[in-house]
PDB file of C-alpha atoms in Angstrom:
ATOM      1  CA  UNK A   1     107.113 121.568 123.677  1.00 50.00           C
ATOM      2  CA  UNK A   2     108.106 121.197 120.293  1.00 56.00           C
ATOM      3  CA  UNK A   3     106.110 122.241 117.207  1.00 54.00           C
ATOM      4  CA  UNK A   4     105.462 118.561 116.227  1.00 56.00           C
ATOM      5  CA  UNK A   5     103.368 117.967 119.628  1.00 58.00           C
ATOM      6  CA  UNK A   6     102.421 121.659 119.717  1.00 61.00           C
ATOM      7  CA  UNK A   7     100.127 120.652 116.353  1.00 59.00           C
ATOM      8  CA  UNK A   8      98.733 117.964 117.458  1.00 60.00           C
ATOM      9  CA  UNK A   9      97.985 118.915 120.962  1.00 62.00           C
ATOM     10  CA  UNK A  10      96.389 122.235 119.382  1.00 63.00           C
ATOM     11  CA  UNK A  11      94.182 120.051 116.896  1.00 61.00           C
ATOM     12  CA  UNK A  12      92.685 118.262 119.880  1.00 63.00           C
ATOM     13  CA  UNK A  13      91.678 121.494 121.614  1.00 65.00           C
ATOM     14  CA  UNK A  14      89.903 122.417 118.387  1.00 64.00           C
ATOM     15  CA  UNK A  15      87.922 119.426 118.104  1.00 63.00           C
ATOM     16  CA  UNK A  16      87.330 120.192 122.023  1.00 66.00           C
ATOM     17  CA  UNK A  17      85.868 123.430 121.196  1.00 66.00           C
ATOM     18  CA  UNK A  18      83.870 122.466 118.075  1.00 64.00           C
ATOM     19  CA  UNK A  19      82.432 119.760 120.043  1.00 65.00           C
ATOM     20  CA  UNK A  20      81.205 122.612 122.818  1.00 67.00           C
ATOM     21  CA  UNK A  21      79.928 124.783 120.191  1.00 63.00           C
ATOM     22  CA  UNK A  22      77.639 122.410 118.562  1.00 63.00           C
ATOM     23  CA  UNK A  23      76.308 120.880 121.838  1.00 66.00           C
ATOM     24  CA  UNK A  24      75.463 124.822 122.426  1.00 64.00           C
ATOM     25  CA  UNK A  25      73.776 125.461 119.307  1.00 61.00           C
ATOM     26  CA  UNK A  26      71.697 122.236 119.796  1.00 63.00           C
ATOM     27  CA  UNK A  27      70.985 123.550 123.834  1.00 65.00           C
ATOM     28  CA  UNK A  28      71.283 127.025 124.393  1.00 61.00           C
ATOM     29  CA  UNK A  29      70.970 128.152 121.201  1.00 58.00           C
ATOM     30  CA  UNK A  30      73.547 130.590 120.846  1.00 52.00           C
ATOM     31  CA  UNK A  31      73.065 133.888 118.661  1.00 55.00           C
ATOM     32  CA  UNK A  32      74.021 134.115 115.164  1.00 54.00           C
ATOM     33  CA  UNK A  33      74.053 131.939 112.018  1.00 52.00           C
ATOM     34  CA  UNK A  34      75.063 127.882 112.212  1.00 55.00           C
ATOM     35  CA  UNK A  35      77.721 128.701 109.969  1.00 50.00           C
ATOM     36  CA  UNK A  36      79.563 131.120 112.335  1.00 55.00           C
ATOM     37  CA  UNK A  37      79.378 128.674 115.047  1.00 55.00           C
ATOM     38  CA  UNK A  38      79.762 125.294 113.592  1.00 59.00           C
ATOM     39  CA  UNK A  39      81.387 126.038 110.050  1.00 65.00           C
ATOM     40  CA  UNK A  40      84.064 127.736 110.950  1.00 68.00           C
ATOM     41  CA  UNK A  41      85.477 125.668 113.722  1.00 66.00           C
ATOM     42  CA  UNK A  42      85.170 123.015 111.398  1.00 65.00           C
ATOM     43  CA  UNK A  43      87.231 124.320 108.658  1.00 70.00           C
ATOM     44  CA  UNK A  44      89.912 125.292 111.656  1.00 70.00           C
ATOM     45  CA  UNK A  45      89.802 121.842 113.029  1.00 66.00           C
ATOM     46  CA  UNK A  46      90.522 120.810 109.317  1.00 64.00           C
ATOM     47  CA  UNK A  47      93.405 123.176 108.146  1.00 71.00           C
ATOM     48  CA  UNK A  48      94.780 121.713 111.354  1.00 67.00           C
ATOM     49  CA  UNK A  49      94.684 117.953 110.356  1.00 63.00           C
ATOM     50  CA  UNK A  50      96.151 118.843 107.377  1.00 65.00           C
ATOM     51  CA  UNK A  51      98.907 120.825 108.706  1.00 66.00           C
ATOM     52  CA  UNK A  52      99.511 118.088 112.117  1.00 64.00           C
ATOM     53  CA  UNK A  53      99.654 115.626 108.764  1.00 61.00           C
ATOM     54  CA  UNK A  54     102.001 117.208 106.765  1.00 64.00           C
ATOM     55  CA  UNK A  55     104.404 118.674 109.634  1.00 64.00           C
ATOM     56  CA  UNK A  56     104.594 115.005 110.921  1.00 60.00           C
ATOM     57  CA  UNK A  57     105.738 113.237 107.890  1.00 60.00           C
ATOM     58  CA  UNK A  58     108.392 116.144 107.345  1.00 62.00           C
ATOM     59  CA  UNK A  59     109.265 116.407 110.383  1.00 58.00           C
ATOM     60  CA  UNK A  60     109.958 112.789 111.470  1.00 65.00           C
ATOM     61  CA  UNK A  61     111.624 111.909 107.991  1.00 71.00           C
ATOM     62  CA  UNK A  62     115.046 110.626 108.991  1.00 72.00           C
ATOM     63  CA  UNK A  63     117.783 112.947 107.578  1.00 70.00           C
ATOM     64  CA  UNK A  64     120.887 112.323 105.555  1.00 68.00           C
ATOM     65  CA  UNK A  65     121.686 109.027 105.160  1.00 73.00           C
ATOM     66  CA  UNK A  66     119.710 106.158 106.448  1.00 76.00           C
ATOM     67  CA  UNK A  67     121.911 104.231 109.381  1.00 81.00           C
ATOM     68  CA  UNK A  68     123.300 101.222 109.168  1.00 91.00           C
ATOM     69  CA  UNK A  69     120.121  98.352 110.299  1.00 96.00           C
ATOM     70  CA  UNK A  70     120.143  97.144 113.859  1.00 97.00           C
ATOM     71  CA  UNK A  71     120.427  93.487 113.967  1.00 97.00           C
ATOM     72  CA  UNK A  72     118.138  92.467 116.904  1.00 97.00           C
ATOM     73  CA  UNK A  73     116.803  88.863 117.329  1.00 96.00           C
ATOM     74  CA  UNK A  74     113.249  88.268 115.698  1.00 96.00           C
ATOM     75  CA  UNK A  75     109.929  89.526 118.139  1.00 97.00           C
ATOM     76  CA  UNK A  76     108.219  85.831 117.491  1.00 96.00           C
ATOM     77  CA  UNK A  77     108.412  81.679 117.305  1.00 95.00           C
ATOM     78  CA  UNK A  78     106.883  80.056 114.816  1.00 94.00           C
ATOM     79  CA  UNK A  79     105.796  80.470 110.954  1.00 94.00           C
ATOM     80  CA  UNK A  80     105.019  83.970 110.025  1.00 96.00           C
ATOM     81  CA  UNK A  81     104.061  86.340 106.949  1.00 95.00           C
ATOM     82  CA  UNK A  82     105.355  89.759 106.477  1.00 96.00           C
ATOM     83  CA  UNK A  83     103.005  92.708 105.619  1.00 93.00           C
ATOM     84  CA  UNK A  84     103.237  96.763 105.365  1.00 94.00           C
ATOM     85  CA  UNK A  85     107.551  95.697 104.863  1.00 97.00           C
ATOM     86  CA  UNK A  86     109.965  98.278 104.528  1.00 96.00           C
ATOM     87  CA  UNK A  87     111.963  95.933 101.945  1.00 95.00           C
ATOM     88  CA  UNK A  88     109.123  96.891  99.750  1.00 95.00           C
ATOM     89  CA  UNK A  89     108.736 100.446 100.281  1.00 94.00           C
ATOM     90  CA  UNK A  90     110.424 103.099 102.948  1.00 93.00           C
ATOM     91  CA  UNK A  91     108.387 104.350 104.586  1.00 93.00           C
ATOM     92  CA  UNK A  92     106.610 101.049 104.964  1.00 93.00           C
ATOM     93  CA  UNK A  93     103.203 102.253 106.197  1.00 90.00           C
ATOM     94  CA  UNK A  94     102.766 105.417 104.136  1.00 87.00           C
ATOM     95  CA  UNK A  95     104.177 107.691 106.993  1.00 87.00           C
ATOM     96  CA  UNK A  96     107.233 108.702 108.873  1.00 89.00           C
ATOM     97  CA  UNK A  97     105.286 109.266 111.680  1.00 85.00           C
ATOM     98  CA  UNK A  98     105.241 107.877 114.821  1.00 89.00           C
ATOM     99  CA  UNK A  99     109.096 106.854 114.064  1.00 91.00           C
ATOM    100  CA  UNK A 100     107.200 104.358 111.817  1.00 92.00           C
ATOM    101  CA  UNK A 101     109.247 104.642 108.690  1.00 94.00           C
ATOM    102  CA  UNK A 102     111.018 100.995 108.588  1.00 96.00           C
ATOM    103  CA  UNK A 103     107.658  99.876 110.175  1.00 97.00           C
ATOM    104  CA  UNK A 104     106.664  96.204 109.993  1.00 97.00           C
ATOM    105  CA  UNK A 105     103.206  93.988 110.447  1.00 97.00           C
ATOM    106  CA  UNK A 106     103.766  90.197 110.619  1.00 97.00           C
ATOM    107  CA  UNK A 107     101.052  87.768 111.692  1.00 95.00           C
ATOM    108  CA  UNK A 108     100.841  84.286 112.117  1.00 93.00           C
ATOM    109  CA  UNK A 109     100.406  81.773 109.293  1.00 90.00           C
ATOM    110  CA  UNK A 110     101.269  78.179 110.737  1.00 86.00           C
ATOM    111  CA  UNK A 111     102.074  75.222 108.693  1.00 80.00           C
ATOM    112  CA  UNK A 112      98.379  73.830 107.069  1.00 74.00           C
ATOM    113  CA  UNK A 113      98.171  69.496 106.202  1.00 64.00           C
ATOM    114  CA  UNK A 114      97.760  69.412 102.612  1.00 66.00           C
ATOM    115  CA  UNK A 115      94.500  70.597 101.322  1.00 59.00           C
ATOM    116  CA  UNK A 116      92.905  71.927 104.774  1.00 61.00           C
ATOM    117  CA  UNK A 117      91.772  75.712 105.154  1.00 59.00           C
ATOM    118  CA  UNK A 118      94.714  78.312 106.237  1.00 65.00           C
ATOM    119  CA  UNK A 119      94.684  78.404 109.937  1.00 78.00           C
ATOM    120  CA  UNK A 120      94.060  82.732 109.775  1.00 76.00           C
ATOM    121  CA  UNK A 121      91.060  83.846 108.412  1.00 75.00           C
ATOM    122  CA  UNK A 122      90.994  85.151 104.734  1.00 76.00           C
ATOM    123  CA  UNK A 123      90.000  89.027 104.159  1.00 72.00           C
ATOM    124  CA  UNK A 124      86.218  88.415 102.967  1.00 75.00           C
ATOM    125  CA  UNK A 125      84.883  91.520 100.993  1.00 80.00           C
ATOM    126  CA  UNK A 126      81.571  91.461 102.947  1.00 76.00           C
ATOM    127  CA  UNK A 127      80.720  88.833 105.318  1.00 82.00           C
ATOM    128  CA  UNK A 128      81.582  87.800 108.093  1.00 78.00           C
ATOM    129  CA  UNK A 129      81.831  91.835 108.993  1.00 75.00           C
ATOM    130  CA  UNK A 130      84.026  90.769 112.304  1.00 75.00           C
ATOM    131  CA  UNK A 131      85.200  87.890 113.460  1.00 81.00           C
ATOM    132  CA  UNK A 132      86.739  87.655 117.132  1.00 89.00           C
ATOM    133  CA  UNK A 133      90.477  87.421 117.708  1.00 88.00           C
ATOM    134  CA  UNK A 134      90.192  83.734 118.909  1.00 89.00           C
ATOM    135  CA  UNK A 135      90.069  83.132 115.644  1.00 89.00           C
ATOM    136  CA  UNK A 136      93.305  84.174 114.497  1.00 90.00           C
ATOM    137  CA  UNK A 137      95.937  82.225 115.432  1.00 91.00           C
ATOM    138  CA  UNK A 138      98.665  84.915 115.892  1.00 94.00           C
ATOM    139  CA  UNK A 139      95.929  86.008 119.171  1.00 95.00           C
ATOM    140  CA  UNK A 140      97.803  85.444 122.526  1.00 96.00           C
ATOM    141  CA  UNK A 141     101.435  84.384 120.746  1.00 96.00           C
ATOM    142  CA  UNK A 142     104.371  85.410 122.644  1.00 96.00           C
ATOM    143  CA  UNK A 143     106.318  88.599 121.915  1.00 97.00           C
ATOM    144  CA  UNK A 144     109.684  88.303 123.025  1.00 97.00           C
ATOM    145  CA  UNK A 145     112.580  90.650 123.683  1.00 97.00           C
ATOM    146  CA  UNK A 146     114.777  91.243 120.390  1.00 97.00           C
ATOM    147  CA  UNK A 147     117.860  92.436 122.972  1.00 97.00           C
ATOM    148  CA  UNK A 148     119.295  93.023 126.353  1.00 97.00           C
ATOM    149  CA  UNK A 149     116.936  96.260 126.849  1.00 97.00           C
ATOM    150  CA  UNK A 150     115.508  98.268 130.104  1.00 98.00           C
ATOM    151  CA  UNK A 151     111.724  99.198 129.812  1.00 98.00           C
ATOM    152  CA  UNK A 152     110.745 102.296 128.881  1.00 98.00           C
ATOM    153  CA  UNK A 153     106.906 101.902 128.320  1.00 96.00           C
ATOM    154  CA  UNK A 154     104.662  99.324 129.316  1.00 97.00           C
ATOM    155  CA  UNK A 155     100.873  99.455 128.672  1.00 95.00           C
ATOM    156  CA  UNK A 156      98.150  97.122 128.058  1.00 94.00           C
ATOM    157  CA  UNK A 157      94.558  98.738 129.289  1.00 93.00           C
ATOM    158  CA  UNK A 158      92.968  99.297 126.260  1.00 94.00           C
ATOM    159  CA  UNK A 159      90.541  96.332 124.800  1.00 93.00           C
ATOM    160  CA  UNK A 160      91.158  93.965 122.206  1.00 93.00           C
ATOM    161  CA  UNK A 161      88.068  94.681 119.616  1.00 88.00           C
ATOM    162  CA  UNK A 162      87.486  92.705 116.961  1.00 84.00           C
ATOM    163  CA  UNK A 163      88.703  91.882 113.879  1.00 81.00           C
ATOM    164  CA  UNK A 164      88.643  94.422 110.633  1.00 81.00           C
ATOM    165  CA  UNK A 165      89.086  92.256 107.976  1.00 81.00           C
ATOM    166  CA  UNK A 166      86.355  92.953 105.363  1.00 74.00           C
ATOM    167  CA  UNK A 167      85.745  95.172 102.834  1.00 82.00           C
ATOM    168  CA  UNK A 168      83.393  97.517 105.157  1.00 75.00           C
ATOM    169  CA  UNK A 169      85.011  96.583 108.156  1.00 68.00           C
ATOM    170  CA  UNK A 170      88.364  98.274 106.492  1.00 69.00           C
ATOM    171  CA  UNK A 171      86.755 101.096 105.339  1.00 77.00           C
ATOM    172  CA  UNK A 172      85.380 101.461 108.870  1.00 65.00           C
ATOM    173  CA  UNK A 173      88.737 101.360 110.172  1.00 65.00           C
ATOM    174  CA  UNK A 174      90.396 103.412 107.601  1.00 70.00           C
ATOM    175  CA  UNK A 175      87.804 106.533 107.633  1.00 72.00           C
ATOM    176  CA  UNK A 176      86.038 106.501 110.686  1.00 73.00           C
ATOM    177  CA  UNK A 177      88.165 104.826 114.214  1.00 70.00           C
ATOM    178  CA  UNK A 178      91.498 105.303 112.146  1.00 67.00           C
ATOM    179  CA  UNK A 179      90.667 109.244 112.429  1.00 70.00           C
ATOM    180  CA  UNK A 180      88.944 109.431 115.835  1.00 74.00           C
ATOM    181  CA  UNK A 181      92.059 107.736 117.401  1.00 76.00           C
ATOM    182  CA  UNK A 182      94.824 110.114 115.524  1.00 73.00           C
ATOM    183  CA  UNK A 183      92.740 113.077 117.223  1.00 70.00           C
ATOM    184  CA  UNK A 184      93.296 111.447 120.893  1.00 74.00           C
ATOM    185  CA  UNK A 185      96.712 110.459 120.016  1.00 77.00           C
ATOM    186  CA  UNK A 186      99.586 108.309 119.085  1.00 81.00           C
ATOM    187  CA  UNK A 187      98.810 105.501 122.175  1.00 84.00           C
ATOM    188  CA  UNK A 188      95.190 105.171 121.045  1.00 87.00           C
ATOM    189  CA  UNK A 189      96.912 104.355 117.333  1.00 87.00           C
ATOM    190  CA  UNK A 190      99.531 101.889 118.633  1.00 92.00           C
ATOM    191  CA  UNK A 191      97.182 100.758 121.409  1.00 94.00           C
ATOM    192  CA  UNK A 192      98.730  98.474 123.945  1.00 97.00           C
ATOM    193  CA  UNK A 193     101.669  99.014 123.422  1.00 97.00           C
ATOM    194  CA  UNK A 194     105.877  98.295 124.987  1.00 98.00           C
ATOM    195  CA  UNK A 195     109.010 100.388 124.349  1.00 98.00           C
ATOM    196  CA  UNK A 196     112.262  98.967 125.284  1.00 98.00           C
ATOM    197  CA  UNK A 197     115.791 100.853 125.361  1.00 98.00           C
ATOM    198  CA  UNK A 198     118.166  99.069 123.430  1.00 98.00           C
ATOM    199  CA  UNK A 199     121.244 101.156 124.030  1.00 96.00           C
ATOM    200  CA  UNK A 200     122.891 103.270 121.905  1.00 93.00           C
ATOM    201  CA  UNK A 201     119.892 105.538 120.799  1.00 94.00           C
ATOM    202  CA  UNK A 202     117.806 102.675 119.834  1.00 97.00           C
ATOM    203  CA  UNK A 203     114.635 102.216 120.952  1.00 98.00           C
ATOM    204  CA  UNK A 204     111.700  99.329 120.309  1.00 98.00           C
ATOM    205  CA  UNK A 205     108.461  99.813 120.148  1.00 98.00           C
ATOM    206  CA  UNK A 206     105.654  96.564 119.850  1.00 98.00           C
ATOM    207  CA  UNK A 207     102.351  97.652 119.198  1.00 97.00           C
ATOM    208  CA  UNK A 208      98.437  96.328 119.122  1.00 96.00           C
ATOM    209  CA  UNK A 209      99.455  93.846 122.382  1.00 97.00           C
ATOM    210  CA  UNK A 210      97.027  91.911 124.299  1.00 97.00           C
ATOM    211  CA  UNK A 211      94.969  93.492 126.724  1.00 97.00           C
ATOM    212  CA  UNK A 212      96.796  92.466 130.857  1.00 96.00           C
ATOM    213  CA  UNK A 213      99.455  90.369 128.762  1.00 97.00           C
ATOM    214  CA  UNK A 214     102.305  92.026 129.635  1.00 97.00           C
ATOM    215  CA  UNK A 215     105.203  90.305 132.096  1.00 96.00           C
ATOM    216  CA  UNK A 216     107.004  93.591 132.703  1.00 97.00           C
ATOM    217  CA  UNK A 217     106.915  97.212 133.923  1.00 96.00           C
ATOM    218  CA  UNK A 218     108.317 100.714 133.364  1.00 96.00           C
ATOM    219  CA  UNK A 219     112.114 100.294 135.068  1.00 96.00           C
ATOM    220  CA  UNK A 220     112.339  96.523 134.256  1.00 97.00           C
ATOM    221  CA  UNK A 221     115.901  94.848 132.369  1.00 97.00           C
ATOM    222  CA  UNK A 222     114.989  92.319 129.516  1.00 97.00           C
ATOM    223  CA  UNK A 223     117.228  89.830 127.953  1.00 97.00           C
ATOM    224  CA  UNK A 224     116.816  89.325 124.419  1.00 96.00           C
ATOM    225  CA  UNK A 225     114.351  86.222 123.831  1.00 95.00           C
ATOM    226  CA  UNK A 226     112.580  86.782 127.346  1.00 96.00           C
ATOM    227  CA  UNK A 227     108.764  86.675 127.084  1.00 96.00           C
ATOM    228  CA  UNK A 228     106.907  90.357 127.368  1.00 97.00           C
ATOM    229  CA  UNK A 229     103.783  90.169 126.673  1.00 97.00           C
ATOM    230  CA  UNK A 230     101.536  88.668 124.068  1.00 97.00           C
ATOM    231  CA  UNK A 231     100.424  89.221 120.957  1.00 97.00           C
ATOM    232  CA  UNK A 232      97.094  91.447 120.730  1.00 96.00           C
ATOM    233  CA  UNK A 233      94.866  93.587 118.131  1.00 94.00           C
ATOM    234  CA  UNK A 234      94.632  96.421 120.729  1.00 95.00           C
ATOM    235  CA  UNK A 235      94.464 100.372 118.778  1.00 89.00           C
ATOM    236  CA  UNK A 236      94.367 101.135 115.154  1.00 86.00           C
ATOM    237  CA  UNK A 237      94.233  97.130 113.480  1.00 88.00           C
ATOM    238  CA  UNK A 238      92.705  95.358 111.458  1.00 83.00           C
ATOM    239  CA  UNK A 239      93.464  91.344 112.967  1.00 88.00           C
ATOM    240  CA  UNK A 240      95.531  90.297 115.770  1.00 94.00           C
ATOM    241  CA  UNK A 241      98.998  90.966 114.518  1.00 95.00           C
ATOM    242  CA  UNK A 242     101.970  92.361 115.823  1.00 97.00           C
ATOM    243  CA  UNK A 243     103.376  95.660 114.527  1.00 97.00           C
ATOM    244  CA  UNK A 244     107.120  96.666 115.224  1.00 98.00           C
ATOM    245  CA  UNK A 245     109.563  99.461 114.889  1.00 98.00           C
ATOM    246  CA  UNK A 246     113.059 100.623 115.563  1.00 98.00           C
ATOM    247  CA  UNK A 247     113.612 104.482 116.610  1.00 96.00           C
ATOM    248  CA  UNK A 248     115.578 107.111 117.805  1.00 94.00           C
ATOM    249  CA  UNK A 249     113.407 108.485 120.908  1.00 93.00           C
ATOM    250  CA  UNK A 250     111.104 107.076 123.394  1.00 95.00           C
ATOM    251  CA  UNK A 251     108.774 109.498 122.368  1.00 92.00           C
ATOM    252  CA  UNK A 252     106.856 108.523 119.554  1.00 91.00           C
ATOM    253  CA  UNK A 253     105.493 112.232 118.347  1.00 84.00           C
ATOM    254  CA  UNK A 254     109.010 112.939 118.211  1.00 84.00           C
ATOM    255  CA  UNK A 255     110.679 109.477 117.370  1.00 90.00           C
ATOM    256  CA  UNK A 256     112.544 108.786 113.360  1.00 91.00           C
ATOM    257  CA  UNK A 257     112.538 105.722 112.474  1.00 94.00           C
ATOM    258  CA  UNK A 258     115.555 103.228 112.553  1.00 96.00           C
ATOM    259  CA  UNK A 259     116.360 100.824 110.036  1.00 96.00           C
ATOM    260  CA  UNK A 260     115.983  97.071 111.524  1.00 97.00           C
ATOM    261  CA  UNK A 261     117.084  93.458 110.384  1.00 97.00           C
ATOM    262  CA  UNK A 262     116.325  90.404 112.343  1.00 97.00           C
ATOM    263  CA  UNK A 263     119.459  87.518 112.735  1.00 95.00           C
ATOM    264  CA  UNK A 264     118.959  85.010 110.743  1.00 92.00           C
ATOM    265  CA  UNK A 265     116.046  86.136 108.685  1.00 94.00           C
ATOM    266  CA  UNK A 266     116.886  89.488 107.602  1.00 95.00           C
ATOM    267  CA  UNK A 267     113.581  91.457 106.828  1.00 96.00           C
ATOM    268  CA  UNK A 268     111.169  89.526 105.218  1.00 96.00           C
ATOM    269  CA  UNK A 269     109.223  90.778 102.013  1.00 96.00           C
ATOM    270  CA  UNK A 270     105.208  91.278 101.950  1.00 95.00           C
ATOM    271  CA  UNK A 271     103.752  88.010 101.805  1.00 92.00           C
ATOM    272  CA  UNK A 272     107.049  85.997 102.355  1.00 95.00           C
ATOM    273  CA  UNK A 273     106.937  83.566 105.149  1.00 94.00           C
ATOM    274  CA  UNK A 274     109.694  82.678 107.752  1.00 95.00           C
ATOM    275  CA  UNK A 275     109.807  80.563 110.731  1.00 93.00           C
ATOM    276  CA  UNK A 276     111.776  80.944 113.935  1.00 93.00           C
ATOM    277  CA  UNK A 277     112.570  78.277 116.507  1.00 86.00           C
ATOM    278  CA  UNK A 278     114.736  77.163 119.236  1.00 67.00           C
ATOM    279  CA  UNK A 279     117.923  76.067 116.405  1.00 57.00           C
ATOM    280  CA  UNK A 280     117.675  79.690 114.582  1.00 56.00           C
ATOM    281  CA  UNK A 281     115.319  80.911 111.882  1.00 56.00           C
ATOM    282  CA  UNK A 282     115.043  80.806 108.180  1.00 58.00           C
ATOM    283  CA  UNK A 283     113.056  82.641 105.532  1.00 60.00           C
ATOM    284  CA  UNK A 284     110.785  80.070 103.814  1.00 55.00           C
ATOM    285  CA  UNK A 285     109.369  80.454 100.512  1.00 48.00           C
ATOM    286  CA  UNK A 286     108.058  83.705  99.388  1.00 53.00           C
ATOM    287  CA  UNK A 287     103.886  83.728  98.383  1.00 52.00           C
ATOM    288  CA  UNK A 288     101.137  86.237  97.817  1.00 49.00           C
ATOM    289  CA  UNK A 289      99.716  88.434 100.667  1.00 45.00           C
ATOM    290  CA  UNK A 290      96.537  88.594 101.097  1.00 43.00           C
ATOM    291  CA  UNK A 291      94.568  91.769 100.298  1.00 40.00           C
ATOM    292  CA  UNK A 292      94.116  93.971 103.699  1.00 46.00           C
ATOM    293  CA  UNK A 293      96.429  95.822 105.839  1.00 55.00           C
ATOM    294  CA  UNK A 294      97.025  95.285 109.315  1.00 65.00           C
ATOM    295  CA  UNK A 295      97.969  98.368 110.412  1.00 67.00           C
TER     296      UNK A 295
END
C-alpha cells in the first residue's frame, strides 16, 4: 500500500474511532473529561485531513514536463458548455487529485428559439433550493466511447440526488456532503462512475453517470463513439453534468492526470460552447458561464 492510500485509509479509521468514542460518552459514559475522549480524536482526525490533503495534491502532481495531449474523440452529441477547463487553469478543479489535473465539466446547453428561456436551469442564489435532474437537459444524454478501449471499471449503484444549484444548496455541497464523501472515498466523489483503458498508459475516467445506465461491464472492448452509459449527477455534483479525465493509472488514489484534446474541437474554454454531430464538431461562439461549479 502506498503512502497516498495509506493516509487516506488511516483518516477513515479515525473518524471510525471518534465516531465510537462519542457514541460511548453519550451511552456508557466512559471515565474522564469530554475533552480526552472527544477532543482529541478530533484534532487527530483533523491533522489527518490536512495531511491526506496536502500529500494528495503533491503527490499526484504530474512531474517534469506535461505530455503531449491525447487526441480522443469528444464523450457527447449535441451543443455543450465547458466548465472547471484546464485551458483556463491546470489543475482545472483546484486539485491534482484523483488524476484530476486536466479535469473537465461540460453540460448541456441546446440551441434556444430566439427570446425563449435557456433549456438548463440558471444557478438561483436562493430558491428553488433543488430542482430534480429531469430538469436539466444534459440528464440521461449519451456518453460515448472517446477510443477503441477495454473496460476497466464499470459502476452505476449509487442514486442520482438532486440538483445543487443555489446559493445554499452549494454551500451544502461544498462544506457538508463534499467532506462526508472524501472521508468514504474517491468512488463516493466521482459517484457512478466508468474507466476505460485506452492503451498506451492512458486511461479514461467519466464520472457523476446515471444510476443502471451503463451498456457495459468490467472485461468489455469499446469502439470509440459506442454508447456506455448515460449521463447522470451521481457523487460529489452540483447538476447533471458529465465530468471527464485522462490518467496514467486505473487507480484513481494513485492516478496523474493526462493532458486531453478532443478531434475537432480541441478543449473548449469555460463558458464556450461547441457542438458535435454525425459530420464532425466545431467550437461555436465563446459566452459567459454561469456562476456555480459542477464538480
Amino acid at each position: 500500500m502506498s503512502v497516498r492510500t495509506a493516509v487516506p485509509a488511516a483518516m477513515r479509521l479515525s473518524w471510525l474511532v471518534l465516531l465510537a468514542l462519542m457514541i460511548g460518552e453519550f451511552v456508557t459514559d466512559l471515565p474522564g473529561p469530554g475533552w480526552a475522549t472527544t477532543f482529541l480524536p478530533a484534532m487527530v482526525v483533523l491533522a489527518l485531513m490536512v495531511a491526506t490533503t496536502t500529500l494528495q495534491a503533491r503527490a499526484a502532481a504530474p512531474r517534469g514536463e506535461p505530455r503531449p495531449p491525447v487526441e480522443v474523440e469528444p464523450p457527447v452529441t449535441g451543443r455543450w458548455s465547458a466548465l472547471n477547463s484546464p485551458a483556463d487553469k491546470v489543475p482545472s478543479h483546484g486539485t491534482h487529485g484523483y488524476g484530476q489535473t486536466y479535469a473537465i465539466d461540460i453540460v448541456a446547453d441546446p440551441e434556444t428559439a430566439e427570446g425563449e428561456a435557456p433549456a438548463r436551469p440558471a444557478f438561483r442564489p436562493l430558491w428553488p433550493l433543488f430542482r430534480r435532474n429531469s430538469a436539466f437537459p444534459a440528464f440521461g444524454a449519451p456518453l460515448l466511447a472517446m477510443a477503441d478501449a477495454t473496460v476497466v471499471t464499470a459502476s452505476d449503484g449509487q442514486r442520482d440526488h438532486l440538483s445543487r444549484n443555489s446559493l445554499p444548496g452549494l454551500v451544502y455541497l461544498m462544506f457538508v456532503e463534499g467532506s462526508v464523501r472524501s472521508i468514504l472515498g474517491a468512488h463516493r466523489v466521482i459517484g457512478n462512475h466508468v474507466v476505460l483503458d485506452l492503451g498506451d498508459g492512458t486511461y479514461a475516467v467519466y464520472a457523476h453517470v446515471r444510476r443502471g445506465s451503463l451498456r457495459v461491464k468490467a472485461g468489455d472492448t469499446v469502439r470509440a463513439g459506442q454508447p456506455i452509459g448515460s449521463v447522470g449527477n451521481s457523487g460529489n455534483s452540483s447538476e447533471p453534468h458529465l465530468h471527464v479525465h485522462l490518467m496514467d493509472s486505473p487507480d484513481l488514489d494513485d492516478a496523474r492526470g493526462v493532458p486531453f484534446t478532443w478531434r475537432g474541437v480541441g478543449v473548449p474554454a469555460n463558458g464556450e460552447t461547441f457542438t458535435v454531430d454525425a459530420a464532425g464538431a466545431r467550437i461555436a461562439k465563446a459566452r459567459p458561464g454561469d456562476v456555480g461549479g459542477a464538480g
